[in-house]
Short mmCIF file of C-alpha atoms in Angstrom, two decimals:
data_model
loop_
_atom_site.label_atom_id
_atom_site.label_comp_id
_atom_site.label_asym_id
_atom_site.label_seq_id
_atom_site.Cartn_x
_atom_site.Cartn_y
_atom_site.Cartn_z
CA TYR A 583 -29.19 3.60 -0.18
CA GLY A 584 -28.19 4.48 3.37
CA PRO A 585 -24.85 4.56 5.19
CA ASP A 586 -21.76 2.56 4.27
CA ASP A 587 -21.26 -0.60 6.27
CA LEU A 588 -17.69 0.23 7.21
CA PHE A 589 -15.04 2.93 6.85
CA ILE A 590 -11.48 1.73 7.51
CA CYS A 591 -8.47 4.03 7.84
CA CYS A 592 -5.11 4.33 9.58
CA ALA A 593 -3.86 6.99 11.98
CA SER A 594 -0.22 7.41 10.96
CA PHE A 595 2.19 10.29 11.46
CA GLU A 596 1.36 11.62 7.97
CA GLN A 597 -1.08 14.51 7.58
CA ARG A 598 -2.73 12.91 4.57
CA GLY A 599 -4.21 10.11 6.65
CA VAL A 600 -6.99 12.38 7.92
CA SER A 601 -7.84 14.01 4.59
CA SER A 602 -10.52 11.77 3.12
CA ILE A 603 -12.86 11.77 6.12
CA ALA A 604 -12.37 15.54 6.48
CA LYS A 605 -13.36 16.06 2.82
CA MET A 606 -16.49 13.91 2.93
CA GLY A 607 -19.72 15.72 2.17
CA PRO A 608 -22.38 16.14 4.86
CA ASP A 609 -24.40 13.25 3.42
CA PHE A 610 -21.68 10.64 4.00
CA TRP A 611 -22.47 8.18 6.77
CA THR A 612 -21.11 4.83 7.83
CA ARG A 613 -22.41 2.28 10.29
CA PHE A 614 -18.96 1.62 11.75
CA GLY A 615 -15.51 3.11 11.61
CA VAL A 616 -12.28 1.18 12.17
CA ILE A 617 -9.04 3.07 12.81
CA PHE A 618 -5.73 1.20 12.72
CA VAL A 619 -2.94 2.77 14.77
CA ILE A 620 0.46 1.40 13.77
CA GLU A 621 2.94 2.08 16.55
CA GLU A 622 5.92 4.30 15.72
CA PRO A 623 7.51 5.63 18.95
CA LEU A 624 9.56 8.37 17.22
CA TYR A 625 6.39 10.04 15.96
CA LYS A 626 3.95 9.23 18.74
CA ARG A 627 2.84 12.87 19.10
CA GLN A 628 1.88 13.16 15.43
CA ILE A 629 0.11 9.80 15.51
CA ASP A 630 -1.88 10.73 18.61
CA THR A 631 -2.92 14.04 17.01
CA ASN A 632 -4.11 12.33 13.82
CA LEU A 633 -5.89 9.62 15.82
CA PHE A 634 -7.81 12.33 17.70
CA ARG A 635 -8.79 13.97 14.40
CA LEU A 636 -9.96 10.70 12.88
CA GLN A 637 -11.90 9.71 15.99
CA ASN A 638 -13.55 13.12 16.06
CA GLY A 639 -14.38 13.02 12.34
CA LEU A 640 -15.74 9.47 12.39
CA ALA A 641 -17.71 9.99 15.60
CA LYS A 642 -19.89 12.46 13.66
CA ARG A 643 -20.47 10.02 10.80
CA ALA A 644 -20.48 6.51 12.32
CA THR A 645 -24.01 5.68 13.40
CA GLU A 646 -23.15 2.52 15.37
CA GLY A 647 -19.60 3.00 16.66
CA VAL A 648 -15.87 3.41 16.06
CA PHE A 649 -13.23 0.77 16.82
CA VAL A 650 -9.54 1.54 17.35
CA ILE A 651 -6.95 -1.17 16.63
CA SER A 652 -3.48 -0.52 18.06
CA CYS A 653 -0.85 -2.72 16.43
CA GLN A 654 2.85 -3.25 15.85
CA ARG A 655 4.64 -2.08 12.70
CA GLU A 656 6.60 -5.32 12.30
CA ASN A 657 3.63 -7.62 12.88
CA PRO A 658 0.69 -6.96 10.54
CA LEU A 659 -0.99 -10.18 11.64
CA ASP A 660 -1.43 -8.57 15.06
CA GLY A 661 -3.68 -5.83 13.68
CA LEU A 662 -5.54 -8.15 11.30
CA ASN A 663 -6.26 -10.62 14.09
CA GLN A 664 -7.80 -7.79 16.09
CA LEU A 665 -9.99 -6.99 13.07
CA ARG A 666 -11.07 -10.64 12.98
CA ASP A 667 -12.02 -10.40 16.66
CA ILE A 668 -14.40 -7.47 16.09
CA TRP A 669 -15.62 -8.56 12.65
CA LYS A 670 -18.90 -10.04 13.88
CA LYS A 671 -19.76 -6.65 15.36
CA CYS A 672 -19.00 -4.55 12.30
CA GLN A 673 -19.29 -6.83 9.27
CA PRO A 674 -21.59 -5.77 6.38
CA LYS A 675 -25.29 -6.45 6.80
CA ASN A 676 -25.45 -8.06 3.37
CA PRO A 677 -22.21 -9.82 2.34
CA ASP A 678 -23.53 -10.04 -1.24
CA GLU A 679 -23.76 -6.25 -1.46
CA PRO A 680 -21.18 -4.79 0.94
CA PHE A 681 -20.50 -1.07 1.12
CA ILE A 682 -16.97 -0.68 2.46
CA SER A 683 -14.64 2.30 2.09
CA VAL A 684 -10.92 2.10 2.85
CA ASP A 685 -8.57 5.08 3.07
CA ILE A 686 -5.22 3.50 2.19
CA SER A 687 -3.19 6.71 2.74
CA GLY A 688 -1.84 5.94 6.22
CA PHE A 689 -1.26 2.20 5.91
CA THR A 690 2.16 0.70 5.36
CA LYS A 691 2.19 -1.49 2.25
CA ILE A 692 2.52 -4.73 4.22
CA TYR A 693 -0.60 -3.80 6.20
CA LEU A 694 -2.36 -2.76 3.00
CA PHE A 695 -1.77 -6.17 1.43
CA GLY A 696 -2.96 -7.90 4.57
CA LEU A 697 -6.13 -5.81 4.82
CA LEU A 698 -7.06 -6.27 1.16
CA HIS A 699 -6.42 -10.01 1.41
CA TYR A 700 -8.72 -10.23 4.43
CA LEU A 701 -11.58 -8.25 2.85
CA VAL A 702 -11.35 -9.45 -0.73
CA ILE A 703 -10.12 -13.03 -0.49
CA GLU A 704 -10.92 -14.29 3.01
CA GLN A 705 -14.30 -12.54 3.32
CA ASN A 706 -15.03 -12.62 -0.43
CA LEU A 707 -16.41 -9.06 -0.34
CA GLY A 708 -14.93 -7.78 -3.61
CA ILE A 709 -12.72 -4.72 -4.07
CA PRO A 710 -13.84 -1.99 -1.64
CA ARG A 711 -14.05 1.69 -2.48
CA LEU A 712 -10.48 2.93 -2.08
CA PHE A 713 -9.35 6.44 -1.23
CA HIS A 714 -5.78 7.68 -1.41
CA THR A 715 -4.48 11.15 -0.57
CA THR A 716 -1.27 12.14 -2.30
CA GLN A 717 1.38 14.32 -0.69
CA THR A 718 3.56 17.18 -1.84
CA TYR A 719 6.87 16.34 -3.46
CA LEU A 720 10.14 16.84 -1.57
CA PRO A 721 13.53 15.69 -2.90
CA THR A 722 14.35 13.70 0.22
CA ARG A 723 14.40 10.02 1.10
CA LEU A 724 11.41 8.62 2.94
CA THR A 725 13.20 5.95 4.96
CA LYS A 726 16.67 5.14 6.20
CA GLY A 727 18.24 1.72 6.42
CA VAL A 728 16.71 -1.76 6.23
CA ASP A 729 15.61 -3.75 9.27
CA GLN A 730 14.61 -7.07 7.70
CA ILE A 731 13.36 -8.62 4.46
CA ALA A 732 10.25 -10.77 4.63
CA THR A 733 7.64 -12.36 2.39
CA ILE A 734 4.27 -10.68 2.86
CA PRO A 735 1.90 -13.06 4.69
CA ASN A 736 -0.52 -14.85 2.31
CA PHE A 737 1.64 -13.86 -0.68
CA PHE A 738 4.29 -16.57 -0.39
CA GLY A 739 3.67 -17.76 -3.94
CA ASN A 740 4.96 -21.07 -5.24
CA ILE A 741 8.71 -20.83 -5.65
CA SER A 742 10.64 -23.61 -7.38
CA LEU A 743 14.26 -24.22 -6.40
CA GLU A 744 14.85 -25.52 -9.92
CA LYS A 745 14.02 -22.18 -11.55
CA GLN A 746 15.83 -18.86 -11.61
CA THR A 747 14.11 -15.74 -10.33
CA VAL A 748 12.80 -12.71 -12.16
CA LEU A 749 12.39 -9.77 -9.80
CA VAL A 750 9.97 -6.90 -10.37
CA LEU A 751 10.62 -3.77 -8.29
CA SER A 752 8.40 -0.70 -8.31
CA LEU A 753 10.86 2.05 -7.44
CA GLY A 754 10.43 5.31 -5.57
CA PHE A 755 12.35 7.25 -2.94
CA GLU A 756 13.53 4.28 -0.86
CA PRO A 757 16.60 2.97 -2.72
CA GLU A 758 18.09 1.11 0.24
CA ARG A 759 15.03 -1.10 0.60
CA SER A 760 14.83 -1.88 -3.13
CA LEU A 761 18.56 -2.56 -3.38
CA ALA A 762 18.49 -4.83 -0.32
CA VAL A 763 15.78 -6.98 -1.92
CA TRP A 764 17.69 -7.07 -5.21
CA LYS A 765 20.87 -8.24 -3.48
CA HIS A 766 18.92 -10.76 -1.39
CA PHE A 767 17.41 -12.53 -4.41
CA ASN A 768 20.30 -12.11 -6.86
CA PRO A 769 17.78 -12.41 -9.73
CA TRP A 770 18.46 -13.57 -13.26
CA LYS A 771 16.68 -10.44 -14.47
CA THR A 772 15.02 -7.42 -12.86
CA PHE A 773 12.18 -5.31 -14.20
CA ALA A 774 12.28 -1.83 -12.63
CA LEU A 775 8.91 -0.06 -12.67
CA LEU A 776 9.42 3.70 -12.68
CA THR A 777 6.58 6.18 -12.21
CA ASN A 778 6.24 7.93 -15.55
CA PRO A 779 4.51 10.17 -16.31
CA PRO A 780 4.80 11.54 -12.76
CA ARG A 781 1.95 13.28 -10.98
CA ALA A 782 1.12 16.72 -12.38
CA GLY A 783 3.92 16.30 -14.93
CA ASN A 784 6.55 16.97 -12.26
CA ALA A 785 9.77 16.04 -14.08
CA ASP A 786 11.76 16.52 -10.85
CA TYR A 787 9.87 13.58 -9.34
CA LEU A 788 11.01 11.25 -12.10
CA LYS A 789 14.59 12.58 -12.11
CA TYR A 790 14.93 12.14 -8.36
CA ALA A 791 13.56 8.59 -8.52
CA GLN A 792 16.08 7.80 -11.27
CA ASP A 793 18.97 9.40 -9.41
CA ASN A 794 17.96 7.74 -6.15
CA ASN A 795 18.05 4.30 -7.76
CA SER A 796 20.93 4.99 -10.16
CA TYR A 797 23.09 2.07 -9.01
CA LEU A 798 20.32 -0.48 -9.45
CA LEU A 799 19.20 0.99 -12.78
CA SER A 800 22.75 0.85 -14.12
CA GLN A 801 23.00 -2.92 -13.77
CA PRO A 802 23.01 -4.82 -17.09
CA SER A 803 20.31 -7.26 -15.96
CA VAL A 804 17.81 -4.46 -15.15
CA GLU A 805 15.13 -3.42 -17.64
CA VAL A 806 13.04 -0.29 -17.03
CA ARG A 807 9.29 -0.24 -17.57
CA HIS A 808 7.03 2.79 -16.99
CA VAL A 809 3.80 2.81 -14.98
CA PRO A 810 1.52 5.68 -13.88
CA PRO A 811 1.42 6.64 -10.19
CA ASP A 812 -2.29 6.27 -9.46
CA ASN A 813 -3.85 3.71 -11.80
CA PRO A 814 -3.79 0.22 -10.24
CA TYR A 815 -5.19 -1.42 -13.36
CA ALA A 816 -2.39 0.00 -15.52
CA VAL A 817 0.14 -1.51 -13.10
CA LYS A 818 -1.71 -4.83 -13.21
CA SER A 819 -1.60 -4.72 -17.02
CA GLU A 820 2.17 -4.14 -17.05
CA LEU A 821 2.68 -7.02 -14.63
CA GLU A 822 0.53 -9.23 -16.88
CA SER A 823 2.80 -8.30 -19.78
CA ILE A 824 5.93 -9.26 -17.83
CA TYR A 825 4.32 -12.46 -16.60
CA GLY A 826 3.44 -13.40 -20.17
CA GLU A 827 7.10 -13.04 -21.16
CA ILE A 828 8.45 -15.31 -18.42
CA LYS A 829 5.50 -17.56 -17.56
CA GLY A 830 6.54 -21.07 -16.66
CA SER A 831 10.26 -20.46 -17.07
CA PHE A 832 11.10 -18.43 -13.95
CA ASN A 833 9.95 -17.68 -10.43
CA MET A 834 8.37 -14.23 -10.25
CA VAL A 835 8.96 -12.09 -7.17
CA ILE A 836 7.59 -8.55 -6.71
CA GLY A 837 8.85 -5.82 -4.37
CA PRO A 838 6.30 -2.96 -4.12
CA PHE A 839 8.31 0.16 -3.20
CA GLY A 840 6.50 2.70 -5.38
CA THR A 841 3.19 4.43 -4.67
CA LYS A 842 0.37 2.83 -2.71
CA PRO A 843 -1.99 2.79 -5.72
CA GLN A 844 0.74 0.86 -7.53
CA ALA A 845 0.76 -1.60 -4.62
CA VAL A 846 -2.99 -2.04 -5.12
CA GLY A 847 -2.19 -2.93 -8.73
CA VAL A 848 0.22 -5.61 -7.49
CA PHE A 849 -2.55 -7.00 -5.28
CA LEU A 850 -4.99 -7.12 -8.21
CA PHE A 851 -2.39 -9.01 -10.25
CA CYS A 852 -1.63 -11.49 -7.46
CA MET A 853 -5.32 -12.31 -7.05
CA GLU A 854 -5.12 -13.97 -10.47
CA HIS A 855 -1.55 -15.29 -10.11
CA PRO A 856 -1.16 -16.87 -6.66
CA LYS A 857 2.17 -18.48 -7.64
CA VAL A 858 3.84 -15.05 -7.57
CA GLN A 859 5.65 -14.04 -4.38
CA VAL A 860 5.49 -10.52 -2.89
CA VAL A 861 8.31 -9.37 -0.60
CA TYR A 862 8.75 -6.46 1.77
CA ALA A 863 11.78 -4.77 3.30
CA PHE A 864 11.07 -3.21 6.69
CA PRO A 865 12.78 0.19 6.96
CA GLY A 866 15.20 0.89 9.76
CA ASN A 867 13.63 4.31 10.38
CA TYR A 868 11.18 6.71 8.77
CA THR A 869 12.73 10.10 8.06
CA ARG A 870 11.16 13.41 9.02
CA SER A 871 10.39 13.94 5.35
CA TYR A 872 7.10 12.10 5.93
CA VAL A 873 6.08 14.62 8.59
CA GLN A 874 7.11 17.63 6.50
CA ARG A 875 5.09 16.69 3.42
CA LYS A 876 1.69 18.32 3.03
CA ALA A 877 -1.42 16.45 1.96
CA GLY A 878 -2.39 16.77 -1.71
CA ASP A 879 -5.35 15.61 -3.79
CA THR A 880 -7.58 12.81 -2.55
CA LEU A 881 -8.10 10.16 -5.24
CA LEU A 882 -10.82 7.58 -5.65
CA LEU A 883 -9.33 4.24 -6.75
CA PRO A 884 -9.15 2.12 -8.75
CA LEU A 885 -10.56 4.20 -11.59
CA SER A 886 -9.18 5.43 -14.88
CA PRO A 887 -9.09 8.33 -15.31
CA VAL A 888 -8.54 9.10 -11.64
CA VAL A 889 -11.29 11.03 -9.86
CA LYS A 890 -9.94 13.92 -7.75
CA THR A 891 -11.53 15.93 -4.94
#
């Protein structure tokens, strides 16, 4: 029915951030492209290279223009406010039938939550078409240290001081961030969401995630639940199950430190449960492991089974 209204992506230091637009068939067009550039001085060269590739790829497919939003890692509202400023220029022609594609691969999770909240809740445009490119597995940590712990804007929830807290952590390769949140909240109980089965049946992925988070998983108040890596609705379903067990009796706080499709599942859940709080731990530094990982399959989300290209 013609071109998309909008294609939104992020130029990060990861190779996978340029994959979806590079894989698009010759018949894919969009009226506008929006590229977020989240500043990261240590990897400026890689970011600039990927920005050039995205600008070049979108210039051939955007019929009415490409916008670049440069923003700070620690301040997602900065980038989202810039999107608000240009929205009148690039918003869908028909808000009742928008055609928006978002490549979530390069976004940090705090930016991802902010972007989805803006499109789905503030603009009432429904869930956009979501692309996510996986990356090759390496047994190394993705981040080092914790800078600060913060509640994600617009996901403050409704926390009662009279109730104890149940914490839900989706775990991955960033144990310091997960553990910092756990210590910060000192929860009555913790549900640890581990990715199982792992992508492509890679048992090493699961073992490394377990070993990485061994201290947290060994605590008597921690219960393990399993969720798939790339099915947001399965994650939403597991969160619904947990919520049903504790509803009304405890505060529910979620820390999304697993895969980005799992974070989308958290967003879907929070749309229906605004009393739940979502928290984020800013990393001290990103390790070079991000730069060394190669791009994998590009997935179309949220679908089950996952569609690969």
